[in-house]
mmCIF file of C-alpha atoms in Angstrom:
data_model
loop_
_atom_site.group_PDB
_atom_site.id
_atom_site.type_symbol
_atom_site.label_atom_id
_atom_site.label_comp_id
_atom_site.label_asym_id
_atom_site.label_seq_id
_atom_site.Cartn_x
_atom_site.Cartn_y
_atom_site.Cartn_z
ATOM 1 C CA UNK A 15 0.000 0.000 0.000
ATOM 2 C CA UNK A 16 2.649 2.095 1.090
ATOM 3 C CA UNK A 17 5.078 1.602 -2.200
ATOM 4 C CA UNK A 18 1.718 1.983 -4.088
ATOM 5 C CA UNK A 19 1.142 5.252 -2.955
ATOM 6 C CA UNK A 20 4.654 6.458 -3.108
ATOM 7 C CA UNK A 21 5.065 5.819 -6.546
ATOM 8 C CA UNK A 22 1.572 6.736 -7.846
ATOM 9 C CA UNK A 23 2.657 10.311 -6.131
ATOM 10 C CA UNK A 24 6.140 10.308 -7.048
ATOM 11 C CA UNK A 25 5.469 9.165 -10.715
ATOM 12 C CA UNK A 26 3.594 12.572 -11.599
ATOM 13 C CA UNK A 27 5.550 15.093 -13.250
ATOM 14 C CA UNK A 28 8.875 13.116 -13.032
ATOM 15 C CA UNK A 29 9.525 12.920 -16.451
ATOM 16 C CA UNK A 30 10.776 10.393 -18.751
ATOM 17 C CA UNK A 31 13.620 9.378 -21.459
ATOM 18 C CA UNK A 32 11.262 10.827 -24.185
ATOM 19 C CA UNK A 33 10.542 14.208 -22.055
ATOM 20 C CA UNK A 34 14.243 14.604 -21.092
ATOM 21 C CA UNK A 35 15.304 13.991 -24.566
ATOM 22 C CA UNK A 36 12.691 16.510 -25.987
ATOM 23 C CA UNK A 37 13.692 19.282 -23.686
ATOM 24 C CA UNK A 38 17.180 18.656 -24.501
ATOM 25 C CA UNK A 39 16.522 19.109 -28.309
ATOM 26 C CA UNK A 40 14.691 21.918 -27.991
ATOM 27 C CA UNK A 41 17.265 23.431 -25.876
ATOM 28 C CA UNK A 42 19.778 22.586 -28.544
ATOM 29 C CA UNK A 43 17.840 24.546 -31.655
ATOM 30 C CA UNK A 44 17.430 27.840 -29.021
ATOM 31 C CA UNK A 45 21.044 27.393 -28.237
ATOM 32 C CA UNK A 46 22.468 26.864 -32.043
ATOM 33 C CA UNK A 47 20.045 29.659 -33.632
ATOM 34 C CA UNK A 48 21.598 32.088 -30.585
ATOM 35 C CA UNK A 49 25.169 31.513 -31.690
ATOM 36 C CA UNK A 50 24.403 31.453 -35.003
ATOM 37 C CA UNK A 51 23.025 35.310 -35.309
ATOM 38 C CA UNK A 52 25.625 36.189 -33.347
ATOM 39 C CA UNK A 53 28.144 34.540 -35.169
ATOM 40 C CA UNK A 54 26.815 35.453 -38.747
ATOM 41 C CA UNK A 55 25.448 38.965 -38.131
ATOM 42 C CA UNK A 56 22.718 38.501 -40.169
ATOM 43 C CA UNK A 57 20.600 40.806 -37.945
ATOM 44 C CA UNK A 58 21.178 44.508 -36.473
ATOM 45 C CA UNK A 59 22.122 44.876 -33.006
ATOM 46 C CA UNK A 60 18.783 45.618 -31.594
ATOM 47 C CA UNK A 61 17.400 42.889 -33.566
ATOM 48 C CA UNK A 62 19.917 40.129 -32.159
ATOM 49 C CA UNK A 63 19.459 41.554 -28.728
ATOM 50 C CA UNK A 64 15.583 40.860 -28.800
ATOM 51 C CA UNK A 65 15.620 38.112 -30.894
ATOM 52 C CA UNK A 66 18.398 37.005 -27.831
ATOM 53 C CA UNK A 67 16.049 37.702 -25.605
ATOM 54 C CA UNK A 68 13.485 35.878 -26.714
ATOM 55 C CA UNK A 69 15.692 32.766 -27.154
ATOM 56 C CA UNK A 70 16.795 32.557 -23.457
ATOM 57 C CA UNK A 71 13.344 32.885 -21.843
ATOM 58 C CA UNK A 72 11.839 30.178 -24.373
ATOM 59 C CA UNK A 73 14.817 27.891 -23.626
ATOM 60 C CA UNK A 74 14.678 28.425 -19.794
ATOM 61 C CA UNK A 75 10.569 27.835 -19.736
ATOM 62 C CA UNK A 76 11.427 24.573 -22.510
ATOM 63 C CA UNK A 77 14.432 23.345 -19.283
ATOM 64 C CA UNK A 78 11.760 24.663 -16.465
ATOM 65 C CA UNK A 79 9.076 22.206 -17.863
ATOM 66 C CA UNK A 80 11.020 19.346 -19.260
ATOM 67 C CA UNK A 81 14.209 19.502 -16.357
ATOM 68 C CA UNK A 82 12.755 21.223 -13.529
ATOM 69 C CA UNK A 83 9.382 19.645 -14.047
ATOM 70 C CA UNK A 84 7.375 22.733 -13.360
ATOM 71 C CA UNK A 85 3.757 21.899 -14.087
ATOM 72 C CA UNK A 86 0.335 23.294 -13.243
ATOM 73 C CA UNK A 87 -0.361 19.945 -11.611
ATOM 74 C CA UNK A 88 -2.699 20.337 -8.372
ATOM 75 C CA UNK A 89 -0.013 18.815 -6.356
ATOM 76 C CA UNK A 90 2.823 20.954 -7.699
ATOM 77 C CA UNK A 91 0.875 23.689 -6.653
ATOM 78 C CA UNK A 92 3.252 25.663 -4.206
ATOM 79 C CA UNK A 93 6.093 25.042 -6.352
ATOM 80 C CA UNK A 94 4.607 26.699 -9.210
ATOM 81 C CA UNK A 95 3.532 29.730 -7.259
ATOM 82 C CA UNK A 96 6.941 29.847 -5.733
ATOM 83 C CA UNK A 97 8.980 29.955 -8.776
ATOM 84 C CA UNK A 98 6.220 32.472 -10.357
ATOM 85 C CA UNK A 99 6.970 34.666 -7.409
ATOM 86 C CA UNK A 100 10.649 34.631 -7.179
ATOM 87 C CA UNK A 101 10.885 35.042 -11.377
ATOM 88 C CA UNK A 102 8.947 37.902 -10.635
ATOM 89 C CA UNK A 103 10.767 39.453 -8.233
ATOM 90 C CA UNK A 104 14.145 38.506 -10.204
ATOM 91 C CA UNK A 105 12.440 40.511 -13.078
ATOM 92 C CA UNK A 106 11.274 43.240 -11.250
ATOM 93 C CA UNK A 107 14.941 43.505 -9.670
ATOM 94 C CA UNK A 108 16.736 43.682 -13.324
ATOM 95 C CA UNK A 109 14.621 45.509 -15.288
ATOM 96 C CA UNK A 110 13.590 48.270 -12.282
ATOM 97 C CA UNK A 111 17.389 49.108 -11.500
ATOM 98 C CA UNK A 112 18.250 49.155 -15.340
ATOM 99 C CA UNK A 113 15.265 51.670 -15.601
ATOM 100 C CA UNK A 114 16.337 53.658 -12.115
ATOM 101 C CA UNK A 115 19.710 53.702 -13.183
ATOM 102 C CA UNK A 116 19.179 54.830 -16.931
ATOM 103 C CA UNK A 117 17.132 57.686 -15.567
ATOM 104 C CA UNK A 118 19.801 58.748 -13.088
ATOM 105 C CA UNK A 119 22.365 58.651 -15.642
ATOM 106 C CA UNK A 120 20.712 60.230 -18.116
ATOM 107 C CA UNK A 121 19.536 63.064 -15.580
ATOM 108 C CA UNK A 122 22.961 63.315 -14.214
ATOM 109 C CA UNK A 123 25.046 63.549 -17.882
ATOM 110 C CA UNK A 124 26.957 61.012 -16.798
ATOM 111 C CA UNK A 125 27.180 59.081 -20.141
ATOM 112 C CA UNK B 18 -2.592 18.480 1.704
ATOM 113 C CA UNK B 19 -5.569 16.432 0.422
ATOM 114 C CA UNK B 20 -3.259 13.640 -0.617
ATOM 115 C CA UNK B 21 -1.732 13.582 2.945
ATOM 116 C CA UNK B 22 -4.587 12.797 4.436
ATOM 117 C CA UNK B 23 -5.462 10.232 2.374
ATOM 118 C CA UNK B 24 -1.897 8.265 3.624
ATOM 119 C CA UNK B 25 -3.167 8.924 6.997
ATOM 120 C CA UNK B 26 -5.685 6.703 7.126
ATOM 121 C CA UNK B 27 -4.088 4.149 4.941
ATOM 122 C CA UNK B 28 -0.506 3.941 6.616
ATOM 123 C CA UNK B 29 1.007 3.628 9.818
ATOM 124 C CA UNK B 30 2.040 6.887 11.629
ATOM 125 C CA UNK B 31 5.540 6.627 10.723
ATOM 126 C CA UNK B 32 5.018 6.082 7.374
ATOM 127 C CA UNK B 33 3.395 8.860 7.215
ATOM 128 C CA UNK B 34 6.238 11.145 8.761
ATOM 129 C CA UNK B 35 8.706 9.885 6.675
ATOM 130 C CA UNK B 36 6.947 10.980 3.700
ATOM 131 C CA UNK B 37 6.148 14.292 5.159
ATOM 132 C CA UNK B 38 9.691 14.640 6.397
ATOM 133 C CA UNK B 39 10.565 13.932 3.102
ATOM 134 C CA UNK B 40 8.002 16.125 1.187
ATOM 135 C CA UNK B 41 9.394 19.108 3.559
ATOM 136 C CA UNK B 42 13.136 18.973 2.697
ATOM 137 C CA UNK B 43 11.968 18.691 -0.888
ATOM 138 C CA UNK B 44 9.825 21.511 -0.650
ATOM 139 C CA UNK B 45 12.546 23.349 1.545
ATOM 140 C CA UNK B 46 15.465 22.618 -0.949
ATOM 141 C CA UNK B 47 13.058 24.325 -3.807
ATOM 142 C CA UNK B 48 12.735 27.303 -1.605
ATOM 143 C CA UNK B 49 16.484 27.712 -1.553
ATOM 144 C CA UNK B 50 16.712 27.320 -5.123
ATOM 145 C CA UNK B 51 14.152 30.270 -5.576
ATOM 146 C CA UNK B 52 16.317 32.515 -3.415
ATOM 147 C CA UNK B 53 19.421 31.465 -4.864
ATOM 148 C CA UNK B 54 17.358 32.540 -8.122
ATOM 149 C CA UNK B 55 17.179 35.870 -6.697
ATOM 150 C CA UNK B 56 20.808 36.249 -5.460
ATOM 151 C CA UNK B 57 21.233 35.312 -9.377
ATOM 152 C CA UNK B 58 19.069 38.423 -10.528
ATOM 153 C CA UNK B 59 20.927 41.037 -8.182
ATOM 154 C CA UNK B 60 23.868 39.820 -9.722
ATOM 155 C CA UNK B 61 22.556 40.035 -13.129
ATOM 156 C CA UNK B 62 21.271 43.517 -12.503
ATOM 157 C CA UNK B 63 24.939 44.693 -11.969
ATOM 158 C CA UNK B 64 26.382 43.192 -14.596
ATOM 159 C CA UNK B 65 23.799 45.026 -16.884
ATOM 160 C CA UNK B 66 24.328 48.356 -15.018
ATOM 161 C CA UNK B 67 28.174 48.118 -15.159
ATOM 162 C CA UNK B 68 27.900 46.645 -18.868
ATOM 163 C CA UNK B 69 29.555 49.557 -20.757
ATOM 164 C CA UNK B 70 32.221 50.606 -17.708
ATOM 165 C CA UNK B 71 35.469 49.193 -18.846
ATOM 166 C CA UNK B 72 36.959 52.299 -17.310
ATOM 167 C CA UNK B 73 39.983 52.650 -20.434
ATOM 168 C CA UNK B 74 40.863 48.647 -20.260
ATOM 169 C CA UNK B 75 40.200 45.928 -22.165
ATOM 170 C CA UNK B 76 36.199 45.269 -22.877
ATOM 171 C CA UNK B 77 34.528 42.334 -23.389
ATOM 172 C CA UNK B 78 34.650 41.992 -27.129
ATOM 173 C CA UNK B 79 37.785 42.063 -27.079
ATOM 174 C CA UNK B 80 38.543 39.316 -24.521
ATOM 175 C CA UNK B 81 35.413 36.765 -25.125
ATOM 176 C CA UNK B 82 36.045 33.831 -27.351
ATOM 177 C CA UNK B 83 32.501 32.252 -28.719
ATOM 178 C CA UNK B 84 33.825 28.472 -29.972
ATOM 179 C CA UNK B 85 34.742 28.329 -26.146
ATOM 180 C CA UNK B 86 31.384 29.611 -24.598
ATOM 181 C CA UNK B 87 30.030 27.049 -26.546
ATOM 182 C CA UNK B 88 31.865 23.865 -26.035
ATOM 183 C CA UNK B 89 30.826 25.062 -22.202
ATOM 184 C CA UNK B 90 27.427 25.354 -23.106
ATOM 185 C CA UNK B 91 26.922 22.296 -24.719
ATOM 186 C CA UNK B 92 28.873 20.438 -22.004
ATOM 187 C CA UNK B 93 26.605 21.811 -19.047
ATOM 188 C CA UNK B 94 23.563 21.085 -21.333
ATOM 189 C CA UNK B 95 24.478 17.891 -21.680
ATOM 190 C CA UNK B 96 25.165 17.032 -17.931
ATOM 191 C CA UNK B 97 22.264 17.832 -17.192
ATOM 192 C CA UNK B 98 20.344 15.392 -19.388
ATOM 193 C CA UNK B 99 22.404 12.784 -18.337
ATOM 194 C CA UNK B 100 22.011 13.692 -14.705
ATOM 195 C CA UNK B 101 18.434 13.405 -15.299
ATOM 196 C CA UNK B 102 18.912 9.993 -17.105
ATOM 197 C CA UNK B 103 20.419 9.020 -13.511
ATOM 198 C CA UNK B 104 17.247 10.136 -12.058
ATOM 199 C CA UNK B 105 15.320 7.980 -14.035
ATOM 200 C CA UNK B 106 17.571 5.039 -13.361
ATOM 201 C CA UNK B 107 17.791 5.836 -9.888
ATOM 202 C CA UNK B 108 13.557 5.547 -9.852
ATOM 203 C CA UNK B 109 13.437 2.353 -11.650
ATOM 204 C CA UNK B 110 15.819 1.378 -8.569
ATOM 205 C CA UNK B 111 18.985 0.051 -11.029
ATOM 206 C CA UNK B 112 21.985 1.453 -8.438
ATOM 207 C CA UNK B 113 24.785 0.663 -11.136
ATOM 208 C CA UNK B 114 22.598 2.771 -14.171
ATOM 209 C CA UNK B 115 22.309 5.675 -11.580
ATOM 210 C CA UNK B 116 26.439 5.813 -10.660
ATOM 211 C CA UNK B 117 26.723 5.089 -14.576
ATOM 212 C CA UNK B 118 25.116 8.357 -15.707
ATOM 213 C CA UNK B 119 26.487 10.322 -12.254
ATOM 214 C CA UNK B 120 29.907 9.579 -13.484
ATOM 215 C CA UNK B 121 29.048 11.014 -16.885
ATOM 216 C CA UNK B 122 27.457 13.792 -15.233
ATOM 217 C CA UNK B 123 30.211 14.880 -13.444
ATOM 218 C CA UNK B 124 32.600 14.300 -15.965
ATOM 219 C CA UNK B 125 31.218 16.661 -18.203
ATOM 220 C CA UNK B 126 30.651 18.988 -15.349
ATOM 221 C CA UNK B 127 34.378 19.002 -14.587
ATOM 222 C CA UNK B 128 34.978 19.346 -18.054
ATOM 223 C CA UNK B 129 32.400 23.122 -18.102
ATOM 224 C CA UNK B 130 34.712 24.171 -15.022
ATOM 225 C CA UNK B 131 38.697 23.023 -16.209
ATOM 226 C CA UNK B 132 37.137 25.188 -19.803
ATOM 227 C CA UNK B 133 35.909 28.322 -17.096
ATOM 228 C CA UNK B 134 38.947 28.125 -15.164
ATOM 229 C CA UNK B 135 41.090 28.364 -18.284
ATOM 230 C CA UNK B 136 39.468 30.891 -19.498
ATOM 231 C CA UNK B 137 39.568 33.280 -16.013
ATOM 232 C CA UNK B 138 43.376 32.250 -16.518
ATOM 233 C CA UNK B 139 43.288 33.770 -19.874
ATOM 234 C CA UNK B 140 41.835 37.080 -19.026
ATOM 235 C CA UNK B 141 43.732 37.664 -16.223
ATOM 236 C CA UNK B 142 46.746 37.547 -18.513
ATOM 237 C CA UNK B 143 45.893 39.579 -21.030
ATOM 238 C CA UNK B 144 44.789 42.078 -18.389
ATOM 239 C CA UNK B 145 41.211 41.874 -17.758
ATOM 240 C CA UNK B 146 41.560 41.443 -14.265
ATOM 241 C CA UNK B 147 38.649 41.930 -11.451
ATOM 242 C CA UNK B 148 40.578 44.948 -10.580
ATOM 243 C CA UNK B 149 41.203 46.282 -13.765
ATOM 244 C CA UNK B 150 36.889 48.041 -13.841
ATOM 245 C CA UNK B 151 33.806 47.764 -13.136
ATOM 246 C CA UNK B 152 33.009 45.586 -15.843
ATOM 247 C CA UNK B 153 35.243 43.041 -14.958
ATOM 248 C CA UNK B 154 34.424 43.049 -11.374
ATOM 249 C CA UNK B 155 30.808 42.913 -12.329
ATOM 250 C CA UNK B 156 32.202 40.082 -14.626
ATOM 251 C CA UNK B 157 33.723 37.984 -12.620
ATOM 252 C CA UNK B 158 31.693 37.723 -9.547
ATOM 253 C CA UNK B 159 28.549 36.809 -11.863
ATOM 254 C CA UNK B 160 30.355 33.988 -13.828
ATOM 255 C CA UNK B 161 32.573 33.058 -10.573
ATOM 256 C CA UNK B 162 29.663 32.353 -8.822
ATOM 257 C CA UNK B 163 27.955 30.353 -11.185
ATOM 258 C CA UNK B 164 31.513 28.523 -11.211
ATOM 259 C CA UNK B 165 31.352 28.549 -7.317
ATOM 260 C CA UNK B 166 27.883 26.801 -7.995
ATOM 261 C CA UNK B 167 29.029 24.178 -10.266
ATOM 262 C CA UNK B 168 32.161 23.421 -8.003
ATOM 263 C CA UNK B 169 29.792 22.728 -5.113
ATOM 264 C CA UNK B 170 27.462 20.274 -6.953
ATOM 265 C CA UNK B 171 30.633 18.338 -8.292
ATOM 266 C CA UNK B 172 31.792 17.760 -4.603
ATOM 267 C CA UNK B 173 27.881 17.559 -3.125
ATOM 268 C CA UNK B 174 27.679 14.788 -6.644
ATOM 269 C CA UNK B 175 30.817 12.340 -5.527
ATOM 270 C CA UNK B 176 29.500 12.868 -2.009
ATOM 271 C CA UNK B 177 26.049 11.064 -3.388
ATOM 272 C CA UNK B 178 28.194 8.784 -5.426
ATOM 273 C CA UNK B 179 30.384 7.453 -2.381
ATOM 274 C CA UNK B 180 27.072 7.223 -0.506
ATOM 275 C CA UNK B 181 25.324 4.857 -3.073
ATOM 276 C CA UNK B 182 28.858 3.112 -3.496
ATOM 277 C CA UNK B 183 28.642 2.281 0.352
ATOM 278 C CA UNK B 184 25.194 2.388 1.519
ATOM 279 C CA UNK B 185 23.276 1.233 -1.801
ATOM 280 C CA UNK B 186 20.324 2.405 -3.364
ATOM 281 C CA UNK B 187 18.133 2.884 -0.006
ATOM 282 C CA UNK B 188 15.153 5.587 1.074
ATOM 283 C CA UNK B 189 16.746 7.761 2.091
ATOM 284 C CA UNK B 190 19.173 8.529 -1.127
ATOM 285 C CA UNK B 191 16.006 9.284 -3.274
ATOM 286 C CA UNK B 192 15.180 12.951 -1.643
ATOM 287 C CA UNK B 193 19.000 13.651 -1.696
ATOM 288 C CA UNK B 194 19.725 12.705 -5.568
ATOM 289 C CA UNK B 195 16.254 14.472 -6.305
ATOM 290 C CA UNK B 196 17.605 17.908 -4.753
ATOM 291 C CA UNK B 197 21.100 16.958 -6.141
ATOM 292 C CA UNK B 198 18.765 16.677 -9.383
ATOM 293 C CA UNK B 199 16.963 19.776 -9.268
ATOM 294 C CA UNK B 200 20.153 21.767 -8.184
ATOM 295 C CA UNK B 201 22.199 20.791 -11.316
ATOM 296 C CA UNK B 202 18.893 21.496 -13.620
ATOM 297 C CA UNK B 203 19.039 24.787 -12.159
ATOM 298 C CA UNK B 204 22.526 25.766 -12.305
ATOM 299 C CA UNK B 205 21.803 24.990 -16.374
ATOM 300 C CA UNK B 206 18.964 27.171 -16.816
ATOM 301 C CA UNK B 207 21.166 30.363 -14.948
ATOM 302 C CA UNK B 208 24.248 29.141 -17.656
ATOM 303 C CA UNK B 209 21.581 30.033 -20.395
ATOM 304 C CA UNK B 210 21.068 33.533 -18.782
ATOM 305 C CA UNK B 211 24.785 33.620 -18.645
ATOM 306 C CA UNK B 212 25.614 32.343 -22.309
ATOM 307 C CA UNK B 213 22.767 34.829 -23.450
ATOM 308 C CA UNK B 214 23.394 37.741 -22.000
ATOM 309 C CA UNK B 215 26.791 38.414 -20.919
ATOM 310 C CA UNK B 216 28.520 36.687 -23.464
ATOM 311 C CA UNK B 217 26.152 36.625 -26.702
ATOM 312 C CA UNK B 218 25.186 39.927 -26.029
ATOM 313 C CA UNK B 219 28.865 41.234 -25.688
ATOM 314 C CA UNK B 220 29.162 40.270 -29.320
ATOM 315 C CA UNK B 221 25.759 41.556 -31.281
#
């Protein structure tokens, strides 16, 4: 009963060969297109930047999901909300002090 | 907290505070992670406010070397699928599989740190030194602590290793190799901030 439990509870959301091999693919494609614009310059800077950008947070929700094993299962419940919350606060903590600090700069002729 | 009580009825007391106890350290480990996800953004915030300060010295174009960033990258990537291979193994309870795919892991871990360490050596030689500005301190105490990170979970992974060697496959390895797990996931998805932004970035 016990080992019945323990694995019906422990097999949820812990992934398989297929899932590990899917997020590590799709990791793979983010990664290679990255280097590859900034390798080739085939776009403009602001273009690579977002285009950058873009790659990294699709590659770390692609790891999150397939590595981490972030889900919106019921039982992962509090883990979701807690890695919501501190990926917002990480967020708020870059791009508020990049915004602060561009301000002050600017206001102060420092650059 | 539903699926708790459902155990309480159906198993013995200390069954039950095993799992719990077990549940908690899980749960408590994650917590750290999310903090230590934090610590990551101050330090990522500096690095972006500090990006252009190379105070006269060398800058980061000059020094960064992409063929290198990504042998690292695809090196950490890779450890951590086979780290999560040991997982599996370690679930389907096959104690040889998970050492197998812990010695790759580490291996290839090592491997991301000797190819950091050389390159710290490098800059430091051709003058891009912590000292040297702000970018470079900013520099090196993001990347060196990701390094830090990595150097931890190598030791914390033979730790496991020499535990499993000695002790075997038992109850209470599973909690430890799934934080030991999650850790090593993690420090891969901050290298992907890392490869991204400090050195990609460096070169658009």
């Amino acid at each position: 009963m016990t080992e019945n439990h323990t694995t019906a509870s422990e097999g949820v959301g812990h992934g398989s060969v297929a899932s590990y091999i899917v997020g590590y693919v799709l990791s793979i494609i983010f990664t290679v297109i990255a280097f590859y614009i900034v390798m080739e310059h085939t776009l403009s800077t602001m273009a690579t930047a977002t285009t950058l950008g873009v790659l990294a947070a699709l590659q770390v929700i692609v790891q999150s999901m397939f590595f981490l094993h972030v889900s919106i299962a019921p039982e992962k419940r509090v883990d979701l909300v807690s890695y919501t919350f501190s990926l917002f606060v990480a967020i708020v903590i870059v791009f508020g002090t990049l915004f602060v600090m561009h301000n002050a700069s600017y206001n102060m002729m420092s650059r | 907290m539903a699926e708790n009580t459902g155990t309480m009825t159906a198993n013995t007391s200390q069954n039950v505070h095993e799992h719990e106890h077990e549940n908690h350290s899980f749960f408590g480990f994650w917590m750290y992670l999310m903090s230590d996800c934090i610590v990551f953004g101050c330090l990522f915030t500096s690095y972006a406010v500090l990006r252009n300060q190379f105070a006269g010295g060398p800058t980061s174009k000059e020094m960064f070397e992409l063929s290198r960033v990504a042998i690292e990258t695809a090196l950490l990537l890779t450890s951590s699928l086979t780290f999560g291979f040991a997982m599996l193994q370690a679930r389907h309870n096959s104690k040889n599989g998970t050492l197998l795919w812990m010695v790759v892991s580490a291996i290839l871990g090592l491997g991301f740190l000797i190819l950091e360490i050389q390159e710290f050596i490098a800059f430091v030689q051709h003058g891009a030194s912590p000292t040297v500005s702000a970018y470079w301190s900013a520099f090196f105490t993001l990347v060196g602590t990701h390094g830090l990170h990595v150097t931890l979970g190598l030791i914390w992974m033979i730790v496991l290793m020499i535990q499993l060697v000695t002790k075997g496959l038992n109850k209470k390895m599973m909690p430890r190799l799934a934080c030991m797990s999650l850790f090593w996931h993690f420090l891969d998805i901050v290298w992907i901030c890392v490869f991204s932004f400090v050195y990609l970035l460096s070169m658009a």
